Amino acid sequence: MGGWQPLPDGLPAEVRHFVDQLRQLKDRTGLSLAGLGAATAYSKSSWHRYLNAVQPPPRQAVAALCRVAGVAGADAERHVVRWELAVEAWPKPPPAAGGGFGQEYEDDPTVPWWDRLEEPAPQPPPRTAGRLLLYAVLLLLALLLVAVGGAVAFG
């Protein structure tokens, strides 16, 4: 794996093995990080973080890398299993000073941010059954007037 910077000391074996496998897949593509970013839905900087064990990749990123590397079927599934083991063992970084953005990541990188919102979006008030009943009665009266008017007009 020429050209790769050494992985951080103290990484769990599952994480180290998984990242080594990702690096091999990336090398197999022959693409640069920018090229890999263009071929997947993940940026060059995201791939840099994933391939240097700074942050665990989302499961979909692993699937995208497998697709670009031409890995499918049981081989691709093995990479997903390695991903599951690695994400469980991945060390959690300390929060950034001041609570700002640092090298933090969510506990589950596979859950979209919109599913992690603490407060649900405000919902419009539900329509009452009484209002719907009124509309149904008015519609029925309008249909009845049209039917009576048609019968009178056409005899």
PDB file of C-alpha atoms in Angstrom:
ATOM      1  CA  MET A   1       0.000   0.000   0.000  1.00  0.00           C
ATOM      2  CA  GLY A   2       2.528   2.564  -1.071  1.00  0.00           C
ATOM      3  CA  GLY A   3       1.685   6.180  -0.520  1.00  0.00           C
ATOM      4  CA  TRP A   4      -0.683   5.688   2.403  1.00  0.00           C
ATOM      5  CA  GLN A   5       0.056   7.428   5.665  1.00  0.00           C
ATOM      6  CA  PRO A   6       0.305   5.108   8.671  1.00  0.00           C
ATOM      7  CA  LEU A   7      -2.918   4.516  10.574  1.00  0.00           C
ATOM      8  CA  PRO A   8      -3.153   5.991  14.085  1.00  0.00           C
ATOM      9  CA  ASP A   9      -1.741   3.925  16.939  1.00  0.00           C
ATOM     10  CA  GLY A  10      -4.201   2.208  19.203  1.00  0.00           C
ATOM     11  CA  LEU A  11      -6.826   1.485  16.545  1.00  0.00           C
ATOM     12  CA  PRO A  12      -8.846  -1.647  17.279  1.00  0.00           C
ATOM     13  CA  ALA A  13      -7.923  -4.581  15.049  1.00  0.00           C
ATOM     14  CA  GLU A  14     -11.364  -4.549  13.396  1.00  0.00           C
ATOM     15  CA  VAL A  15     -10.953  -0.903  12.374  1.00  0.00           C
ATOM     16  CA  ARG A  16      -7.385  -1.378  11.159  1.00  0.00           C
ATOM     17  CA  HIS A  17      -8.336  -4.420   9.060  1.00  0.00           C
ATOM     18  CA  PHE A  18     -11.393  -2.672   7.615  1.00  0.00           C
ATOM     19  CA  VAL A  19      -9.465   0.477   6.641  1.00  0.00           C
ATOM     20  CA  ASP A  20      -6.695  -1.657   5.106  1.00  0.00           C
ATOM     21  CA  GLN A  21      -9.364  -3.403   3.012  1.00  0.00           C
ATOM     22  CA  LEU A  22     -10.866  -0.042   1.970  1.00  0.00           C
ATOM     23  CA  ARG A  23      -7.437   1.179   0.932  1.00  0.00           C
ATOM     24  CA  GLN A  24      -6.908  -1.940  -1.172  1.00  0.00           C
ATOM     25  CA  LEU A  25     -10.282  -1.405  -2.854  1.00  0.00           C
ATOM     26  CA  LYS A  26      -9.436   2.239  -3.536  1.00  0.00           C
ATOM     27  CA  ASP A  27      -6.040   1.239  -4.990  1.00  0.00           C
ATOM     28  CA  ARG A  28      -7.805  -1.349  -7.149  1.00  0.00           C
ATOM     29  CA  THR A  29      -9.891   1.417  -8.765  1.00  0.00           C
ATOM     30  CA  GLY A  30      -6.781   3.313  -9.891  1.00  0.00           C
ATOM     31  CA  LEU A  31      -8.588   6.551  -9.047  1.00  0.00           C
ATOM     32  CA  SER A  32      -7.320   9.502  -7.072  1.00  0.00           C
ATOM     33  CA  LEU A  33      -9.371  10.673  -4.094  1.00  0.00           C
ATOM     34  CA  ALA A  34     -10.878  13.370  -6.317  1.00  0.00           C
ATOM     35  CA  GLY A  35     -11.699  10.752  -8.947  1.00  0.00           C
ATOM     36  CA  LEU A  36     -13.215   8.492  -6.325  1.00  0.00           C
ATOM     37  CA  GLY A  37     -15.290  11.420  -5.082  1.00  0.00           C
ATOM     38  CA  ALA A  38     -16.518  12.056  -8.623  1.00  0.00           C
ATOM     39  CA  ALA A  39     -17.421   8.378  -9.071  1.00  0.00           C
ATOM     40  CA  THR A  40     -19.379   8.195  -5.799  1.00  0.00           C
ATOM     41  CA  ALA A  41     -21.657  10.478  -3.826  1.00  0.00           C
ATOM     42  CA  TYR A  42     -18.874  11.246  -1.325  1.00  0.00           C
ATOM     43  CA  SER A  43     -16.353  14.074  -1.504  1.00  0.00           C
ATOM     44  CA  LYS A  44     -12.583  13.866  -1.753  1.00  0.00           C
ATOM     45  CA  SER A  45     -12.276  15.096   1.837  1.00  0.00           C
ATOM     46  CA  SER A  46     -14.765  12.473   3.049  1.00  0.00           C
ATOM     47  CA  TRP A  47     -12.766   9.705   1.400  1.00  0.00           C
ATOM     48  CA  HIS A  48      -9.602  11.127   2.957  1.00  0.00           C
ATOM     49  CA  ARG A  49     -11.210  10.852   6.416  1.00  0.00           C
ATOM     50  CA  TYR A  50     -12.524   7.342   5.761  1.00  0.00           C
ATOM     51  CA  LEU A  51      -9.261   5.980   4.325  1.00  0.00           C
ATOM     52  CA  ASN A  52      -7.159   7.447   7.132  1.00  0.00           C
ATOM     53  CA  ALA A  53      -9.413   6.116   9.926  1.00  0.00           C
ATOM     54  CA  VAL A  54     -10.416   9.595  11.071  1.00  0.00           C
ATOM     55  CA  GLN A  55     -14.116   8.856  10.679  1.00  0.00           C
ATOM     56  CA  PRO A  56     -16.103   5.726   9.857  1.00  0.00           C
ATOM     57  CA  PRO A  57     -17.695   5.796   6.416  1.00  0.00           C
ATOM     58  CA  PRO A  58     -21.433   5.340   5.965  1.00  0.00           C
ATOM     59  CA  ARG A  59     -22.446   1.882   4.795  1.00  0.00           C
ATOM     60  CA  GLN A  60     -23.526   3.392   1.455  1.00  0.00           C
ATOM     61  CA  ALA A  61     -19.990   4.724   0.893  1.00  0.00           C
ATOM     62  CA  VAL A  62     -18.589   1.208   1.297  1.00  0.00           C
ATOM     63  CA  ALA A  63     -21.165  -0.098  -1.188  1.00  0.00           C
ATOM     64  CA  ALA A  64     -20.263   2.699  -3.634  1.00  0.00           C
ATOM     65  CA  LEU A  65     -16.544   1.917  -3.347  1.00  0.00           C
ATOM     66  CA  CYS A  66     -17.247  -1.786  -3.958  1.00  0.00           C
ATOM     67  CA  ARG A  67     -19.276  -0.887  -7.050  1.00  0.00           C
ATOM     68  CA  VAL A  68     -16.540   1.379  -8.444  1.00  0.00           C
ATOM     69  CA  ALA A  69     -13.896  -1.291  -7.700  1.00  0.00           C
ATOM     70  CA  GLY A  70     -15.953  -3.935  -9.503  1.00  0.00           C
ATOM     71  CA  VAL A  71     -16.646  -5.969  -6.360  1.00  0.00           C
ATOM     72  CA  ALA A  72     -20.081  -7.567  -6.160  1.00  0.00           C
ATOM     73  CA  GLY A  73     -21.985 -10.437  -4.583  1.00  0.00           C
ATOM     74  CA  ALA A  74     -20.437 -12.304  -1.679  1.00  0.00           C
ATOM     75  CA  ASP A  75     -17.209 -10.271  -1.851  1.00  0.00           C
ATOM     76  CA  ALA A  76     -19.126  -7.015  -1.466  1.00  0.00           C
ATOM     77  CA  GLU A  77     -21.137  -8.525   1.382  1.00  0.00           C
ATOM     78  CA  ARG A  78     -17.896  -9.402   3.197  1.00  0.00           C
ATOM     79  CA  HIS A  79     -16.903  -5.731   3.073  1.00  0.00           C
ATOM     80  CA  VAL A  80     -20.257  -4.787   4.592  1.00  0.00           C
ATOM     81  CA  VAL A  81     -19.718  -7.293   7.424  1.00  0.00           C
ATOM     82  CA  ARG A  82     -16.240  -5.837   8.022  1.00  0.00           C
ATOM     83  CA  TRP A  83     -17.846  -2.380   8.064  1.00  0.00           C
ATOM     84  CA  GLU A  84     -20.368  -3.500  10.726  1.00  0.00           C
ATOM     85  CA  LEU A  85     -17.585  -4.865  12.933  1.00  0.00           C
ATOM     86  CA  ALA A  86     -15.438  -1.770  12.447  1.00  0.00           C
ATOM     87  CA  VAL A  87     -18.208   0.716  13.207  1.00  0.00           C
ATOM     88  CA  GLU A  88     -18.938  -1.116  16.474  1.00  0.00           C
ATOM     89  CA  ALA A  89     -15.258  -0.940  17.489  1.00  0.00           C
ATOM     90  CA  TRP A  90     -14.488   2.542  16.112  1.00  0.00           C
ATOM     91  CA  PRO A  91     -13.043   4.801  18.822  1.00  0.00           C
ATOM     92  CA  LYS A  92     -15.117   7.880  19.563  1.00  0.00           C
ATOM     93  CA  PRO A  93     -13.082  11.118  19.339  1.00  0.00           C
ATOM     94  CA  PRO A  94     -13.300  13.666  22.141  1.00  0.00           C
ATOM     95  CA  PRO A  95     -15.644  16.605  21.455  1.00  0.00           C
ATOM     96  CA  ALA A  96     -14.073  19.682  19.875  1.00  0.00           C
ATOM     97  CA  ALA A  97     -13.177  22.507  22.255  1.00  0.00           C
ATOM     98  CA  GLY A  98     -16.024  24.967  22.668  1.00  0.00           C
ATOM     99  CA  GLY A  99     -18.608  22.479  21.400  1.00  0.00           C
ATOM    100  CA  GLY A 100     -18.016  23.489  17.785  1.00  0.00           C
ATOM    101  CA  PHE A 101     -17.340  21.393  14.756  1.00  0.00           C
ATOM    102  CA  GLY A 102     -14.232  19.288  14.961  1.00  0.00           C
ATOM    103  CA  GLN A 103     -13.593  15.717  14.085  1.00  0.00           C
ATOM    104  CA  GLU A 104     -16.805  14.638  15.738  1.00  0.00           C
ATOM    105  CA  TYR A 105     -19.246  12.243  14.150  1.00  0.00           C
ATOM    106  CA  GLU A 106     -22.604  10.868  15.074  1.00  0.00           C
ATOM    107  CA  ASP A 107     -22.900   7.577  16.954  1.00  0.00           C
ATOM    108  CA  ASP A 108     -24.486   5.897  13.944  1.00  0.00           C
ATOM    109  CA  PRO A 109     -23.049   7.187  10.656  1.00  0.00           C
ATOM    110  CA  THR A 110     -25.725   5.338   8.695  1.00  0.00           C
ATOM    111  CA  VAL A 111     -28.694   7.315  10.050  1.00  0.00           C
ATOM    112  CA  PRO A 112     -29.429  10.425   7.953  1.00  0.00           C
ATOM    113  CA  TRP A 113     -29.201  13.704   9.849  1.00  0.00           C
ATOM    114  CA  TRP A 114     -32.909  14.403   9.340  1.00  0.00           C
ATOM    115  CA  ASP A 115     -33.783  11.226  11.256  1.00  0.00           C
ATOM    116  CA  ARG A 116     -31.666  12.391  14.207  1.00  0.00           C
ATOM    117  CA  LEU A 117     -33.543  15.637  14.803  1.00  0.00           C
ATOM    118  CA  GLU A 118     -34.600  15.915  18.407  1.00  0.00           C
ATOM    119  CA  GLU A 119     -37.805  17.861  17.891  1.00  0.00           C
ATOM    120  CA  PRO A 120     -40.341  16.785  15.301  1.00  0.00           C
ATOM    121  CA  ALA A 121     -41.385  19.368  12.734  1.00  0.00           C
ATOM    122  CA  PRO A 122     -44.614  21.153  13.649  1.00  0.00           C
ATOM    123  CA  GLN A 123     -47.651  19.468  12.164  1.00  0.00           C
ATOM    124  CA  PRO A 124     -50.707  21.330  10.890  1.00  0.00           C
ATOM    125  CA  PRO A 125     -53.775  20.868  13.059  1.00  0.00           C
ATOM    126  CA  PRO A 126     -55.819  17.860  11.987  1.00  0.00           C
ATOM    127  CA  ARG A 127     -59.040  18.468  10.131  1.00  0.00           C
ATOM    128  CA  THR A 128     -62.024  17.702  12.268  1.00  0.00           C
ATOM    129  CA  ALA A 129     -64.580  15.116  11.286  1.00  0.00           C
ATOM    130  CA  GLY A 130     -67.290  17.765  11.517  1.00  0.00           C
ATOM    131  CA  ARG A 131     -65.678  19.910   8.824  1.00  0.00           C
ATOM    132  CA  LEU A 132     -65.308  16.928   6.498  1.00  0.00           C
ATOM    133  CA  LEU A 133     -68.939  15.967   7.081  1.00  0.00           C
ATOM    134  CA  LEU A 134     -70.034  19.521   6.210  1.00  0.00           C
ATOM    135  CA  TYR A 135     -68.093  19.375   2.937  1.00  0.00           C
ATOM    136  CA  ALA A 136     -69.641  15.995   2.095  1.00  0.00           C
ATOM    137  CA  VAL A 137     -73.171  17.304   2.719  1.00  0.00           C
ATOM    138  CA  LEU A 138     -72.533  20.431   0.621  1.00  0.00           C
ATOM    139  CA  LEU A 139     -71.189  18.314  -2.227  1.00  0.00           C
ATOM    140  CA  LEU A 140     -74.203  16.037  -2.029  1.00  0.00           C
ATOM    141  CA  LEU A 141     -76.567  19.051  -2.150  1.00  0.00           C
ATOM    142  CA  ALA A 142     -74.723  20.466  -5.169  1.00  0.00           C
ATOM    143  CA  LEU A 143     -75.040  17.124  -6.997  1.00  0.00           C
ATOM    144  CA  LEU A 144     -78.735  16.936  -6.101  1.00  0.00           C
ATOM    145  CA  LEU A 145     -79.328  20.463  -7.457  1.00  0.00           C
ATOM    146  CA  VAL A 146     -77.569  19.568 -10.714  1.00  0.00           C
ATOM    147  CA  ALA A 147     -79.634  16.383 -11.045  1.00  0.00           C
ATOM    148  CA  VAL A 148     -82.929  18.194 -10.361  1.00  0.00           C
ATOM    149  CA  GLY A 149     -81.970  21.045 -12.684  1.00  0.00           C
ATOM    150  CA  GLY A 150     -81.110  18.566 -15.449  1.00  0.00           C
ATOM    151  CA  ALA A 151     -84.380  16.688 -14.977  1.00  0.00           C
ATOM    152  CA  VAL A 152     -86.411  19.934 -15.161  1.00  0.00           C
ATOM    153  CA  ALA A 153     -84.478  21.265 -18.177  1.00  0.00           C
ATOM    154  CA  PHE A 154     -84.709  18.055 -20.216  1.00  0.00           C
ATOM    155  CA  GLY A 155     -88.146  17.066 -19.026  1.00  0.00           C
TER     156      GLY A 155
END
